[in-house]
Structures are given as structure tokens and as C-alpha cells.
Coordinates of C-alpha atoms and ligand atoms in Angstrom, one line a residue:
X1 CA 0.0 0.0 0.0
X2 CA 1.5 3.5 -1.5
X3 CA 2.0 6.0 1.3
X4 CA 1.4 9.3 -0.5
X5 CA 2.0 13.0 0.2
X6 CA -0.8 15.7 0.6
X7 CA 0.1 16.6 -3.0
X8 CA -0.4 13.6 -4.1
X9 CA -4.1 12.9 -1.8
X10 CA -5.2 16.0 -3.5
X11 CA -4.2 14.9 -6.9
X12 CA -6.1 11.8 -6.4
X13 CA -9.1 13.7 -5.3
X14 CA -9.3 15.7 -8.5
X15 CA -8.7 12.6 -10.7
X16 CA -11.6 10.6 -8.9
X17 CA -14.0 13.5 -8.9
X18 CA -13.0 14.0 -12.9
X19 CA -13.2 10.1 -13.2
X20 CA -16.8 9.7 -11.6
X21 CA -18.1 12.8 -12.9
X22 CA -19.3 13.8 -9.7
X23 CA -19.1 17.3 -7.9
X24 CA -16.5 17.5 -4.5
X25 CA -19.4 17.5 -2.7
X26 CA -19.9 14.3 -3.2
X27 CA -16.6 12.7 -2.6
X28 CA -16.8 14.6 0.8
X29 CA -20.2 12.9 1.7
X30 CA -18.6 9.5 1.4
X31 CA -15.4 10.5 3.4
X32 CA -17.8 11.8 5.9
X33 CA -20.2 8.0 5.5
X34 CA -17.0 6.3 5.7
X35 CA -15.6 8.3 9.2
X36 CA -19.5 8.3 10.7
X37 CA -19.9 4.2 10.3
X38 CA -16.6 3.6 12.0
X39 CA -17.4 6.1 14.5
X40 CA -21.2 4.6 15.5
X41 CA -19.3 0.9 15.4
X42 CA -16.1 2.2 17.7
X43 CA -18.4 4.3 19.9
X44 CA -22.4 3.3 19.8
X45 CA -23.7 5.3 22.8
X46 CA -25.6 7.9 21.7
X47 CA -25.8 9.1 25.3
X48 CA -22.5 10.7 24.5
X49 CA -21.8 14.5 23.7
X50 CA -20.1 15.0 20.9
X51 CA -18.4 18.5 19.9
X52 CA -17.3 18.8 16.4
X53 CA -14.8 21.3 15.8
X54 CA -14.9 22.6 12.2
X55 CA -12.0 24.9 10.7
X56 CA -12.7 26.6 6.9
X57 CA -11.4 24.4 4.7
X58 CA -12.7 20.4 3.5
X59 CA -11.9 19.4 6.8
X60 CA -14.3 21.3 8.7
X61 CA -16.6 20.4 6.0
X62 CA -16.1 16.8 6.5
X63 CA -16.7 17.3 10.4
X64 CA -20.1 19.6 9.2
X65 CA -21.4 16.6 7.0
X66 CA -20.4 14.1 10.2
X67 CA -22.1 16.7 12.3
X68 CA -25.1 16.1 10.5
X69 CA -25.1 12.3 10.0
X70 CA -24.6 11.7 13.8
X71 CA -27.6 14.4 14.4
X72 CA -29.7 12.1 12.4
X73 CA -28.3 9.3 14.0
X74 CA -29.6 10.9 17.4
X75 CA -26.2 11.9 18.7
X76 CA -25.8 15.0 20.7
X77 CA -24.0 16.6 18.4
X78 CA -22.6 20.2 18.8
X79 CA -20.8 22.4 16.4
X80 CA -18.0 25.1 16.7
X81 CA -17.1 26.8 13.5
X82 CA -13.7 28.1 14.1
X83 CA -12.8 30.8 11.1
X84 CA -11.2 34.1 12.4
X85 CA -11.3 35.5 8.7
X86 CA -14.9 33.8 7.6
X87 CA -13.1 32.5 4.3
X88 CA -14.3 29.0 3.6
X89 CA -14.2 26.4 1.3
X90 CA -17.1 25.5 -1.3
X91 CA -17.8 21.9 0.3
X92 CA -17.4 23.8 3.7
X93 CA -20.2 26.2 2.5
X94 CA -22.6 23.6 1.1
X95 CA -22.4 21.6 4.6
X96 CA -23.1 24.6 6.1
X97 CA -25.9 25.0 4.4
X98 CA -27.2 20.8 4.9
X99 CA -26.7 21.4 8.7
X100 CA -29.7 20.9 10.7
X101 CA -30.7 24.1 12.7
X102 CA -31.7 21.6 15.5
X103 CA -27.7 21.2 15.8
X104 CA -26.1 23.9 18.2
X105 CA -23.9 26.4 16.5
X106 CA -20.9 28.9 17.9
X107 CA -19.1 30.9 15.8
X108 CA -15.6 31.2 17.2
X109 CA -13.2 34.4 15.8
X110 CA -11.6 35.6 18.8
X111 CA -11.2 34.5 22.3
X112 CA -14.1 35.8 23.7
X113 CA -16.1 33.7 21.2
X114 CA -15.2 31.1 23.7
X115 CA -18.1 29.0 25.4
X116 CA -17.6 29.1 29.2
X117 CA -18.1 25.9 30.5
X118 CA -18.7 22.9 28.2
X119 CA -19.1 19.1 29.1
X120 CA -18.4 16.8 26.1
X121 CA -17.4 13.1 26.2
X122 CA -16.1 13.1 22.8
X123 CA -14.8 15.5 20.3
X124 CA -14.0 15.7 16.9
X125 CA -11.6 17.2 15.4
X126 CA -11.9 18.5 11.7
X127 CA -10.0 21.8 12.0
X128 CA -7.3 21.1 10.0
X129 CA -6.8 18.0 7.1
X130 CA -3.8 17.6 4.5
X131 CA -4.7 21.1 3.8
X132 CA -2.5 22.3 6.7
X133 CA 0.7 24.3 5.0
X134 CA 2.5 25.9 8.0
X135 CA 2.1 26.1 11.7
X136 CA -0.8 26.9 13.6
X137 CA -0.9 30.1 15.4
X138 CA -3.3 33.0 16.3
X139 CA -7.4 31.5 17.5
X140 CA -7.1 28.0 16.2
X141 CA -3.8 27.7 18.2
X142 CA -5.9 28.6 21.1
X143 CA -8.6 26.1 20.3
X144 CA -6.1 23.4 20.0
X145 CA -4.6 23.9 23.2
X146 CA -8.6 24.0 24.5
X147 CA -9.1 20.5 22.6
X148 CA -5.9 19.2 24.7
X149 CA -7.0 20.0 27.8
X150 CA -10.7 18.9 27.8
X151 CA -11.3 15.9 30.0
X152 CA -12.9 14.1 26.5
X153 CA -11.5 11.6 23.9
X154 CA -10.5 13.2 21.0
X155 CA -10.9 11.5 17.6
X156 CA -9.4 13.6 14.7
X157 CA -10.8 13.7 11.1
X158 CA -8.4 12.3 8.6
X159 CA -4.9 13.8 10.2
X160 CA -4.5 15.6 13.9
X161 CA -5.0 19.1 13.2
X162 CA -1.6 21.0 13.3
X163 CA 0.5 18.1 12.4
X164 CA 2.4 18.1 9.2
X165 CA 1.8 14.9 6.8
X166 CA 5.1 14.5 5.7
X167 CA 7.5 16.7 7.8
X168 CA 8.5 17.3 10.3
X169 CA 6.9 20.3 13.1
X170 CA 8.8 22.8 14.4
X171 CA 9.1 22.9 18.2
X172 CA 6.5 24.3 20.2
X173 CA 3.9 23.9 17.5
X174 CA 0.1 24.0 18.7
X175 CA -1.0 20.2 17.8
X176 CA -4.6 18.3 18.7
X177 CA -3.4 15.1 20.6
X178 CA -5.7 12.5 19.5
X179 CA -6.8 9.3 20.9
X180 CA -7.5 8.0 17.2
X181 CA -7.2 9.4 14.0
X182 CA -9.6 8.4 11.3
X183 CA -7.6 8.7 8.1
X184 CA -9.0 8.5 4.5
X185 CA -8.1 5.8 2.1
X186 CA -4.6 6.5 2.3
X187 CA -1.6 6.3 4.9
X188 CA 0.4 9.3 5.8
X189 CA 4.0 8.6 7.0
X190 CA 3.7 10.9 10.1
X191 CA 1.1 8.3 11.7
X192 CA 4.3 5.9 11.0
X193 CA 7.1 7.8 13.2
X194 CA 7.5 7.5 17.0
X195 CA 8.0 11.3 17.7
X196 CA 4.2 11.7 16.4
X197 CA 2.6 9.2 18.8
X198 CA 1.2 11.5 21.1
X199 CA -0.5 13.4 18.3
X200 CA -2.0 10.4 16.3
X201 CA -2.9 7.8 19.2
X202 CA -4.7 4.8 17.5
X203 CA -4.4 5.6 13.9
X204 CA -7.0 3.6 11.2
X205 CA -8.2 3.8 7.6
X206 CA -11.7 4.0 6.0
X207 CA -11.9 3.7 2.0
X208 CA -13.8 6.3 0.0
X209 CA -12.5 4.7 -3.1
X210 CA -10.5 7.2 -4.7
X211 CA -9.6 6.7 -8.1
X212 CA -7.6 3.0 -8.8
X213 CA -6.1 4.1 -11.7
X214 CA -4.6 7.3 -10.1
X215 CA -3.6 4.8 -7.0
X216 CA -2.1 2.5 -9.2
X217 CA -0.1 5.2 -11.5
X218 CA 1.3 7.0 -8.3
X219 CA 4.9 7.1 -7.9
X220 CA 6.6 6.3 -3.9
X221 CA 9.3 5.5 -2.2
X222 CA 7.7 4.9 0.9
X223 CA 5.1 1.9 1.4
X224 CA 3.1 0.3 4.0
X225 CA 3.0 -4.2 3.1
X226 CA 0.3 -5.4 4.2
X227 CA -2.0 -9.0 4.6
X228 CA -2.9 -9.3 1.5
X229 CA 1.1 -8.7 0.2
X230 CA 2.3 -11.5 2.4
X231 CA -0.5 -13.6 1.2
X232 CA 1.3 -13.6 -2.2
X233 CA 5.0 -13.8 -1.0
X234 CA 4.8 -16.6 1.4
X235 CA 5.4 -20.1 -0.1
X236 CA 3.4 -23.6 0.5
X237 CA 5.2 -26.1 1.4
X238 CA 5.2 -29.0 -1.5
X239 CA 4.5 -32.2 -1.4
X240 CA 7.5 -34.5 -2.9
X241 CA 9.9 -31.9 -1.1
X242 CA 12.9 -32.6 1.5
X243 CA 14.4 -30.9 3.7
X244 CA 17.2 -29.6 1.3
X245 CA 14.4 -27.9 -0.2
X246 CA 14.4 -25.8 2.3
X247 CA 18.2 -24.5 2.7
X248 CA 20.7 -25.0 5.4
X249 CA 21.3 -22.3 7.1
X250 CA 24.0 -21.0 9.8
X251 CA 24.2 -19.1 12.9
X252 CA 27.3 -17.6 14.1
X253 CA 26.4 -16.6 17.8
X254 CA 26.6 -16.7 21.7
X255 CA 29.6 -15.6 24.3
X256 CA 29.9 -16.7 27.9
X257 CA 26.7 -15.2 29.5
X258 CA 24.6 -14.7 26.0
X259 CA 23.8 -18.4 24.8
X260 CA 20.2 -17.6 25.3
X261 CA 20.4 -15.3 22.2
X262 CA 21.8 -17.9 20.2
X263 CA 19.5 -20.3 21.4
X264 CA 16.4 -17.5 20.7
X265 CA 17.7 -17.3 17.4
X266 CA 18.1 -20.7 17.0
X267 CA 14.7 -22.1 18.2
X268 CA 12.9 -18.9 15.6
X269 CA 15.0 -20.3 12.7
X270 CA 14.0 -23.7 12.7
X271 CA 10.4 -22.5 13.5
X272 CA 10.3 -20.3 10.3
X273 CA 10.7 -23.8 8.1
X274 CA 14.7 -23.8 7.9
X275 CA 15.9 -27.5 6.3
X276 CA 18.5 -27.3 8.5
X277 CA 20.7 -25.5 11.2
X278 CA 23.6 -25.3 12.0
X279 CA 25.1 -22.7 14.9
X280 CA 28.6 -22.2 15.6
X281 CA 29.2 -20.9 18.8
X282 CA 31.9 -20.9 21.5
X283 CA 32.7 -24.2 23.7
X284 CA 30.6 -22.8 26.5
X285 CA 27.6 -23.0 24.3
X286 CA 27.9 -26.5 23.6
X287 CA 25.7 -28.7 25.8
X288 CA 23.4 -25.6 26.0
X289 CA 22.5 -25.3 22.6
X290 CA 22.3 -29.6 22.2
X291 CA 19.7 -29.1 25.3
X292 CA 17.5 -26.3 24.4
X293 CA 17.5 -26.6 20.8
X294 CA 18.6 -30.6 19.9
X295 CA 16.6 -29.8 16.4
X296 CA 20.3 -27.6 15.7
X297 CA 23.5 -29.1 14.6
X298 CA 26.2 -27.1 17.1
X299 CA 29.5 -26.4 15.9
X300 CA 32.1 -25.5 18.9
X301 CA 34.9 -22.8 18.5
X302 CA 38.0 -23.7 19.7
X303 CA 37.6 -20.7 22.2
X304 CA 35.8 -21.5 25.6
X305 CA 33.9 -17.8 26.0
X306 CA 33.5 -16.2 22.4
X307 CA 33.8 -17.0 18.9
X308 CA 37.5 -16.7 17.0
X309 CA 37.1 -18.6 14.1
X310 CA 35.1 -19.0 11.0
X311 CA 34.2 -23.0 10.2
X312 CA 34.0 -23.9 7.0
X313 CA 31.3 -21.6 5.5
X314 CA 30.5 -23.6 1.8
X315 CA 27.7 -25.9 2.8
X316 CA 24.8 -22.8 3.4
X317 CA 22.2 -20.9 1.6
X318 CA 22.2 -18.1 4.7
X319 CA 24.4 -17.1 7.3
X320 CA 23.4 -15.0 10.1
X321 CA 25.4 -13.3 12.8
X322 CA 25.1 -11.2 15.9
X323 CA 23.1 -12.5 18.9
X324 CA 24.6 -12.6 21.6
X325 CA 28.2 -12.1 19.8
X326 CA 30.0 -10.1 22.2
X327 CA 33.2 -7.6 20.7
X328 CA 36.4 -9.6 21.9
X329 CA 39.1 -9.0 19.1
X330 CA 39.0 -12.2 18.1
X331 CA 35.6 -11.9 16.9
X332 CA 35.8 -8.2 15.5
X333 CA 38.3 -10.3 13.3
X334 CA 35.9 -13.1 12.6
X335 CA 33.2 -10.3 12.0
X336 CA 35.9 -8.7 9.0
X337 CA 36.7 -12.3 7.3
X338 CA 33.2 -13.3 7.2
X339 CA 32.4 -9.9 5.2
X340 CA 35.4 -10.2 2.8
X341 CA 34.9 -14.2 2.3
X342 CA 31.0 -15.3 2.4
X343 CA 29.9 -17.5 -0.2
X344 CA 26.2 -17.4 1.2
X345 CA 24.1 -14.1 2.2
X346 CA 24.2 -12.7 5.4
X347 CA 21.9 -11.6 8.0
X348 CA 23.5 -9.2 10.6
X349 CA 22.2 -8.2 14.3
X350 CA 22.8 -6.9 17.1
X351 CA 26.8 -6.7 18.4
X352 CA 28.1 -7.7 14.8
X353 CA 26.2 -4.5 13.5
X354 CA 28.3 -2.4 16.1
X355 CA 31.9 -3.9 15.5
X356 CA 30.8 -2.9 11.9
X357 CA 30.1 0.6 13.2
X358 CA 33.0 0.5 15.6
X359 CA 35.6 -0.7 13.0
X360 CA 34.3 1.1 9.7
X361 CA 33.8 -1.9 8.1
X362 CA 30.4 -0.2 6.0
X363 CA 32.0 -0.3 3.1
X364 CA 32.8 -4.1 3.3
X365 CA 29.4 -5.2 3.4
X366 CA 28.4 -7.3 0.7
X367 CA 25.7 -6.5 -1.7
X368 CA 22.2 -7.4 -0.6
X369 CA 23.3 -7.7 2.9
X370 CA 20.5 -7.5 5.5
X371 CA 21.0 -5.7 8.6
X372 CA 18.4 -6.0 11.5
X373 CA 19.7 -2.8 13.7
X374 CA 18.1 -0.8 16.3
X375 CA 17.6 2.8 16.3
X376 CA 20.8 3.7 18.6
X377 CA 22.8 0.7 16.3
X378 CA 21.7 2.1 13.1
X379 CA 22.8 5.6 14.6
X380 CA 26.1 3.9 15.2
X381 CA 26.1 2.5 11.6
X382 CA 24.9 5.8 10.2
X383 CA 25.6 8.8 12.3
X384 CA 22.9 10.7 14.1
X385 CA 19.7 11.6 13.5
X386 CA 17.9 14.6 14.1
X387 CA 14.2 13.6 14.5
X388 CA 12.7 10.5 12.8
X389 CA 12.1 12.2 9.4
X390 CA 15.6 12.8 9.0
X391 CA 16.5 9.0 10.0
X392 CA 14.3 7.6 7.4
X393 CA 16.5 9.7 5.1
X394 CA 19.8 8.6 6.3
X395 CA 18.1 5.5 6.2
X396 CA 17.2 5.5 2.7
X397 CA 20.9 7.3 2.0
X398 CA 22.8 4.6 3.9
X399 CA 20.8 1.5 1.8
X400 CA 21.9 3.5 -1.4
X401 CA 25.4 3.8 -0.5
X402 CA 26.3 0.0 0.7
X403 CA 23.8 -1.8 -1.4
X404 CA 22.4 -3.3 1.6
X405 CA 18.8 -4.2 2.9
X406 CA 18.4 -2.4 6.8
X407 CA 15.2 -3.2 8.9
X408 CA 15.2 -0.6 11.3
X409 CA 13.2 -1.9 14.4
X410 CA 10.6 -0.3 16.1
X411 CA 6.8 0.7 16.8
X412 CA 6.4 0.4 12.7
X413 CA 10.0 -1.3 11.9
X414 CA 10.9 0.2 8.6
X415 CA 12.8 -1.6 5.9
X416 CA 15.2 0.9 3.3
X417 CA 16.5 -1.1 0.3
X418 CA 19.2 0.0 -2.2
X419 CA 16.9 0.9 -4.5
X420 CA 15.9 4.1 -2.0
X421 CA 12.1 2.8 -1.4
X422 CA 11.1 2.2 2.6
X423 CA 7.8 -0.5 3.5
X424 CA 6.9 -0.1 6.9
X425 CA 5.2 -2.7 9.1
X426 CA 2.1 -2.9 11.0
X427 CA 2.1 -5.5 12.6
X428 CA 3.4 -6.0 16.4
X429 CA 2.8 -4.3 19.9
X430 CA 4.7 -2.8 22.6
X431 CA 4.9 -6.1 24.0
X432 CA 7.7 -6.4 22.0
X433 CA 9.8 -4.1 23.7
X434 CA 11.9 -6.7 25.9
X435 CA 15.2 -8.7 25.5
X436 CA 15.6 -11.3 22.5
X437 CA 12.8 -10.2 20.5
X438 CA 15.8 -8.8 17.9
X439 CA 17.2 -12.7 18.3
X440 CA 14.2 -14.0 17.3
X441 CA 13.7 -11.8 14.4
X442 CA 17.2 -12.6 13.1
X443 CA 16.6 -16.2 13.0
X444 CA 13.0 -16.0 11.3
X445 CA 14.9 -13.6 8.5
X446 CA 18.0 -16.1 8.1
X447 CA 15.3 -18.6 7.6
X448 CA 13.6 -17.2 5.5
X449 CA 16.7 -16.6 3.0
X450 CA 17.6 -19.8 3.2
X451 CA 14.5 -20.7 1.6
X452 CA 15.6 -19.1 -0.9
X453 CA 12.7 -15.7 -0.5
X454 CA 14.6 -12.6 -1.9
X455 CA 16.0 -10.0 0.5
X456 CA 13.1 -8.4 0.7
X457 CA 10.2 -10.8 0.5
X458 CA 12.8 -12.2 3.4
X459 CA 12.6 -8.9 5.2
X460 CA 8.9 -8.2 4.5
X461 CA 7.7 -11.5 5.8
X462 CA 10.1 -11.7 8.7
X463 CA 9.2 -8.6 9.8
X464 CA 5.2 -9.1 9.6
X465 CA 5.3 -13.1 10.7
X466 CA 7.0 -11.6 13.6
X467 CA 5.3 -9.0 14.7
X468 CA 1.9 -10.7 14.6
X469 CA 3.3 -13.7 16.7
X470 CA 3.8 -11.0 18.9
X471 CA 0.2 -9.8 18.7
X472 CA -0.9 -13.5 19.4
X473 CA 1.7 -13.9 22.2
X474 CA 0.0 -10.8 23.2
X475 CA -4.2 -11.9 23.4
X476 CA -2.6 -15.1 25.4
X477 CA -0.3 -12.9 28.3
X478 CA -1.2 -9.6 27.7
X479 CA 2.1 -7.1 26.5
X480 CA 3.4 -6.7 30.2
X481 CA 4.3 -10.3 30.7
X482 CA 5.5 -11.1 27.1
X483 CA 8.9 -12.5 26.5
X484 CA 11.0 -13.4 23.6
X485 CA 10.2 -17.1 23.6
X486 CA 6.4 -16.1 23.3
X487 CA 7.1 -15.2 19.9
X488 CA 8.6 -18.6 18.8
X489 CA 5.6 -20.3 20.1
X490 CA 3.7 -18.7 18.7
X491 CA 5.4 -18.2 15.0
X492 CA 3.6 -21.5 13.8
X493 CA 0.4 -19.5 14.6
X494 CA 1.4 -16.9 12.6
X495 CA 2.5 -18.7 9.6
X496 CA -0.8 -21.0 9.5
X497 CA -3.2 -17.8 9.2
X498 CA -1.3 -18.0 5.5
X499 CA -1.6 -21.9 5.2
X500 CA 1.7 -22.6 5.5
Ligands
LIG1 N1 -9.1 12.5 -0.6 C1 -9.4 12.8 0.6 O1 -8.8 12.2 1.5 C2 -10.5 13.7 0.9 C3 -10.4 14.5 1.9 N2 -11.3 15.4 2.3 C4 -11.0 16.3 3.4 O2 -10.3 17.5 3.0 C5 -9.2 17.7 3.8 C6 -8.3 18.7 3.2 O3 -9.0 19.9 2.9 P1 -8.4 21.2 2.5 O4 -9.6 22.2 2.3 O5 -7.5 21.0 1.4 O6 -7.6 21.7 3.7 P2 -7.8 21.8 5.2 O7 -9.2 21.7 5.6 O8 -6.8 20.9 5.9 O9 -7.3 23.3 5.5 C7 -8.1 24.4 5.1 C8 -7.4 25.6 4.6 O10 -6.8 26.3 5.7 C9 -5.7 27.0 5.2 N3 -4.6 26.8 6.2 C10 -3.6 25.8 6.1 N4 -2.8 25.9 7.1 C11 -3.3 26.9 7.9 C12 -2.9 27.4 9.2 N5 -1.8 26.9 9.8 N6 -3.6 28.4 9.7 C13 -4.6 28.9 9.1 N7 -5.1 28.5 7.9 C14 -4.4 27.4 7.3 C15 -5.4 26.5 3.8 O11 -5.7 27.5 2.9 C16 -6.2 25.3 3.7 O12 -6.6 25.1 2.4 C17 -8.7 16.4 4.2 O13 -7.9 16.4 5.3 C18 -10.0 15.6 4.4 O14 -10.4 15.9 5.7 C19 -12.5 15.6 1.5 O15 -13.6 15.8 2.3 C20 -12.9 14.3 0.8 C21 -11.7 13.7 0.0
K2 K1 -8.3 17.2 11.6

């Protein structure tokens, strides 16, 4: 699914309404169908009193035409028009016009338009939409900070009024923090970036069936993947098949004190539908790994606590490295050799990712690599960002340069290819936040390649299997008690929603 800019939303607005044949008006009535259904489904009290706060452009029109739909739904509805400069839009003025005169009205210009005191459960806001080109100052300012202080859930109309789609806001700037946003047909990227989460809350999306072909035309770099995607990229399993069919693939991993990693990595790889796996790991690791994960062929260093030497690395279809690794010198060296000698492609994590940073060994990196870093590793990797915007563009910078595949974890983990393009995930919880999730993730992905998925069906899937093991770990212990292992039982869960 394309994420596109406000440009674009409004290009495909004028292409459907050209398309259909059908005045604005009209596409505004289904946007405003589309937010009032979800809204009577996600909130069916009527009891409640609802304010709807309308700006003077289409998205205080929308919130007019919701206005009157909840009226006649027998919602207390109540409306503030807020317009210092009484300039409004055409669709503005025509749902003006359809509103009910049973439906309380204020006019608010100035400050002393103000109602005093005002008891509302819920309120909407339509004050601002993609329409919004700079920051909010002056009455609707005022009224924003009003909205954020109101003891009442706040659901915005297509985007929080204030925030910027696509960029980033300056500091200080007067923002509606929602409890949902209602968003029309498309995704904007701000609802995808941490530093907006307070602003956005639950974010959703309702169709109004803007034009396909304009949808399908639209050029991106930036993409949400989605059910339906993974659907098509996920493989049966066939019949007459062995388990060479499915790759061998190799962990390097583990140090005195961090076999658990290894063995979290392990334990996801083989439940992701490896053929086989082997994990090299230091002597300590031995009888651990043959324990907790006898399905895995171990292959002991000659060192007790941490891994100095490369085995023979000919016999794989994937090799991945990093749980649990440790940064003794020995195995910054390993890290270097494996980089300038790997038959196979690699999968990188965690402390192999940061003697990469530490030892400037970017530029080493095979082609198609795939690195699974955290924010503060990829800052290490790629230097600092400056807010979450600018990440996604060292992000996309950093893929260019090295050629490599980097799925940035997080709320929506983000994955940057070397063509430029970013496809952000949706599925996974907060859960998630807690030790060996990464591991876990690492040896799903290695899987994955070993099967022989390119690096980015290998990251797309990865990324989404994992994340909605996590949601099913999540309706079985709640997100509080949710642990790494969670995930792994619950990864064959995940993988049979898509018959496989
Ligand atoms: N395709 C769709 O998704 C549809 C969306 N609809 C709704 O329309 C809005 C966008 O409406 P638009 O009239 O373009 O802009 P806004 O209502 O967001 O803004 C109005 C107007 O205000 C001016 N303005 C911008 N920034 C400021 C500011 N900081 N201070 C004061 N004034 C400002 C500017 O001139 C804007 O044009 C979209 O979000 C949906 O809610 C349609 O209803 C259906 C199709
Ligand atoms: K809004």
C-alpha cells in the first residue's frame, strides 16, 4: 500500500471527482459516511456528547457533513465553527448549508467567542486536514490547546489538526493530541514515526474509493506491506519436497553469558521452516545449545567464552550473525573475514552490527546484505539523527550507498532497500519491547533466506510473521508479561493464518 503526500491525496481527489463525474461535494459525503460508520461501530452510545470542531477548509466540512449524519443518528451533536477570517471552502459552504438548525452552533473568531463551560465526552476534530501548509498560530492555536485539555476523547478527522503529513513540526507547534485518527483511504507517513505518537494515538483507515487508476499510477518511495502482500509472497510447502528444499542455514552466535540469544535465534529459525541449522558458537555454548535446541547441529569454536574462528562456511544458503556475539578481538576479526569471504548471504544483528560501526567496516558489506539494527545501532552504523524524518532519510541514504537491505526496528520497523524505497510494518505491539525479541527476528529472517525468498520478500515476511506472533503472544499474556520465547511459540500461529 503506497503512502502518498498531501500533494499527491489531493491529486487523487481531482482525478476521482473527474473520473466519476461527480461534484467534490460528493466525494466529501462518502469520506464523511465512511468516518460516521466507524465512528457509530467504535463508539455506539448515543448518550455521549459529541463537539465537532470545524476549521474553513474540507476538513471542517467533512466534520459539518459528520455533524449532520450523527444528528440524524440521534447523537448529541454540537458544532463550533472556528474561522477568524470567515473564508471558507465550497464543500465547507454547502455543509453549512445541509446542517440541521436543531444542531447547536458557535461561531468562534476571537477568544471571547469562547463557550464558558462545556461538558463533552467526545470531540472531533476537523479543524485542520492535508490542507495544513504551515504552523498553527493565532485563535485555532488557542482552540487546539482548549481540545488538549478537555477531560474528553479526542478522535481527529483524517490527520490531527496541526500536524504536518510528511515533515517534520517545528518545536512548540500547537498540535490536537488525539486518541485515534480516522484517516481517509490513504496512509500518511507521520502516523508511522514515534515522535508523532502522542498526536495520532490509534491511527485507522476508511476507504472512500478514490480513483484505482490514479492509486495504481502514483509514484513512492515509501510503502506500508500489508495481509494481502504477504499472502502472495509466502510459499506452500510442497509435497514430494525434503528438507534440502528448504536451505541450510547458519548461525554464528553466543559468548559466555549470551547463549540464550543464540538459542532464541536458533529455536525462531527452525520454526520459520529452515531445512537445516547449523550454529557455531563458543565451547561454552555446547551442551546448552544440544539441550535447548537438539533440532540444531552445534558447531564449537576452539575458544571457551567467544567465537574466533570462521568453520567452514561452503555448505549454506544463509548465514546469520550477531546474537549474543560479544566484541572480543578475536571476533571483530571473525566479523571482518566473514564480510570479505562469504559465499552465502548474510543476516546481521545486534553486536556484529556495532563492530561494523566501531571498526568502519560499512564499506565491506556485501551487496544485498541484510542488517536488522536498532535505532541507537543504526545511529552507530549511520551517524545521528535529528528527528525521525531525517532518519528515514539517512536510512534511505545509507541502503543507497552500501547496497544493503536495513530493517530498522521499532513501533512500525521500517525496511530501506538500495533501490531508496522504505515499506513499513504494521504489525506487532509494545509487547515487544523486551530482551531477544531482535534474536528472534534474526533467525526468522535467516530462515527465510535460506528458503531461498529474496531480501526483501525475506525482510517483508520476517518482519510481519514476527510482529503478529507478537500480537498472538499478546491476546494469550497480555504485552506486560510477554517474552521473547512467546514469539517462537507462537510463529507457527502466525505462519498457518497463511496456510503454510
Ligand atoms: N481525498 C481525501 O482524503 C478527501 C479529503 N477530504 C478532506 O479534505 C481535507 C483537506 O481539505 P483542504 O480544504 O484541502 O484543507 P484543510 O481543511 O486541511 O485546511 C483548510 C485551509 O486552511 C488554510 N490553512 C492551512 N494551514 C493553515 C494554518 N496553519 N492556519 C490557518 N489556515 C491554514 C489553507 O488555505 C487550507 O486550504 C482532508 O484532510 C479531508 O479531511 C474531503 O472531504 C474528501 C476527500
Ligand atoms: K483534523
Amino acid at each position: 500500500m503506497k503512502i502518498l503526500t498531501a500533494l499527491q491525496i489531493r491529486e487523487a481527489d481531482q482525478r476521482t471527482i473527474a473520473e466519476e463525474n461527480i461534484p467534490s461535494a460528493a466525494l466529501m459525503e462518502r469520506a464523511a459516511n465512511a468516518f460516521t460508520e466507524w465512528f457509530t461501530r467504535k463508539f455506539p452510545d448515543t448518550g455521549k456528547n459529541i463537539l465537532i470542531c470545524c476549521g474553513p477548509g474540507n476538513n471542517g466540512g467533512d466534520g459539518l457533513a459528520i455533524a449532520r449524519m450523527l444528528h440524524a443518528l440521534d447523537y448529541a451533536a454540537t458544532v463550533w465553527i472556528v474561522a477568524p477570517e470567515n473564508k471558507f471552502s465550497p464543500d465547507f459552504l454547502t455543509n453549512q448549508e445541509r446542517l440541521p438548525a436543531a444542531i447547536p452552533v458557535t461561531n468562534i473568531k476571537q477568544t471571547s467567542d469562547f463557550p464558558e463551560a462545556s461538558e463533552f465526552n467526545l470531540v472531533l476534530d476537523g479543524l485542520f486536514g492535508t490542507g495544513l501548509s504551515r504552523s498553527v498560530t493565532g485563535i485555532y492555536a488557542e482552540i487546539i490547546q482548549h481540545i488538549n485539555h478537555l477531560p474528553a476523547q479526542v478522535i481527529a478527522i483524517d490527520v490531527p489538526s496541526g500536524l504536518y503529513t510528511e515533515a517534520p513540526n517545528q518545536l512548540g507547534d500547537a498540535i490536537v493530541q488525539a486518541d485515534y485518527t480516522l484517516s481517509f483511504e490513504v496512509p500518511k507517513l507521520a502516523f508511522l514515526l514515534a515522535q508523532n505518537e502522542k498526536y495520532v494515538g490509534e491511527w485507522y483507515l476508511v476507504a472512500i474509493n478514490l480513483s484505482p487508476a490514479f492509486l495504481a499510477d502514483v509514484t513512492t518511495d515509501k510503502f506500508i506491506f500489508t495481509r494481502e502482500q504477504v499472502t502472495q509472497i509466502i510459499q506452500p510447502r510442497r509435497k514430494f519436497s525434503h528438507k534440502g528444499t528448504y536451505g541450510h542455514a547458519l548461525l554464528l552466535a553466543g559468548s559466555y553469558g549470551k547463549m540464550g540469544a543464540a538459542a532464541l535465534a536458533a529455536r525462531a529459525c527452525l520454526r520459520s521452516g529452515v531445512g537445516l541449522l547449523s550454529v557455531h558458537c563458543p565451547k561454552v555454548g555446547y551442551t546448552i545449545l544440544q539441550t535447548a535446541v537438539p533440532e540444531a547441529m552445534t558447531l564449537p569454536d576452539t575458544e571457551a567464552t567467544h567465537l574466533t574462528q570462521l568453520p567452514d562456511l561452503n555448505t549454506y544458503q544463509a548465514i546469520g550473525i550477531g546474537p549474543g556475539l560479544g566484541k572480543e578481538p578475536a571476533t571483530r576479526h571473525l566479523v571482518r573475514q566473514l564480510l570479505q569471504t562469504t559465499p552465502a548471504p548474510l543476516v546481521i544483528d545486534a553486536d556484529a552490527l556495532n563492530i561494523i560501526a566501531e571498526e568502519n567496516l560499512q564499506p565491506a558489506l556485501p551487496p544485498n546484505t541484510i542488517l536488522t539494527p536498532h535505532p541507537k545501532e543504526f545511529e552507530r552504523l549511520a551517524g545521528p539523527a535529528s528527528d525521525d524524518y531525517n532518519r528515514l532519510k539517512l536510512l534511505q541514504n545509507f541502503c543507497r550507498q552500501y547496497g544493503c537491505f536495513v530493517v530498522l526496528k521499532g513501533g512500525h520497523t521500517c525496511i530501506g532497500t538500495p533501490a531508496g524505497d522504505l515499506y513499513f510494518n504494521i504489525t506487532g505491539n509494545p509487547g515487544m519491547a523486551t530482551g531477544g525479541t531482535g534474536d528472534v527476528l534474526t533467525g526468522i529472517i535467516t530462515a527465510l533466506v535460506a528458503q531461498k525468498y529474496s531480501p526483501l520478500d525475506a525482510c517483508r515476511l520476517g518482519v510481519y510473521l514476527h510482529g503478529l506472533a507478537g500480537d498472538l503472544a499478546r491476546d494469550q499474556v497480555g504485552e506486560t508479561a510477554l517474552i521473547a520465547s512467546d514469539l517462537i511459540e507462537n510463529l507457527g500461529a502466525a505462519f498457518r493464518q497463511f496456510g503454510s
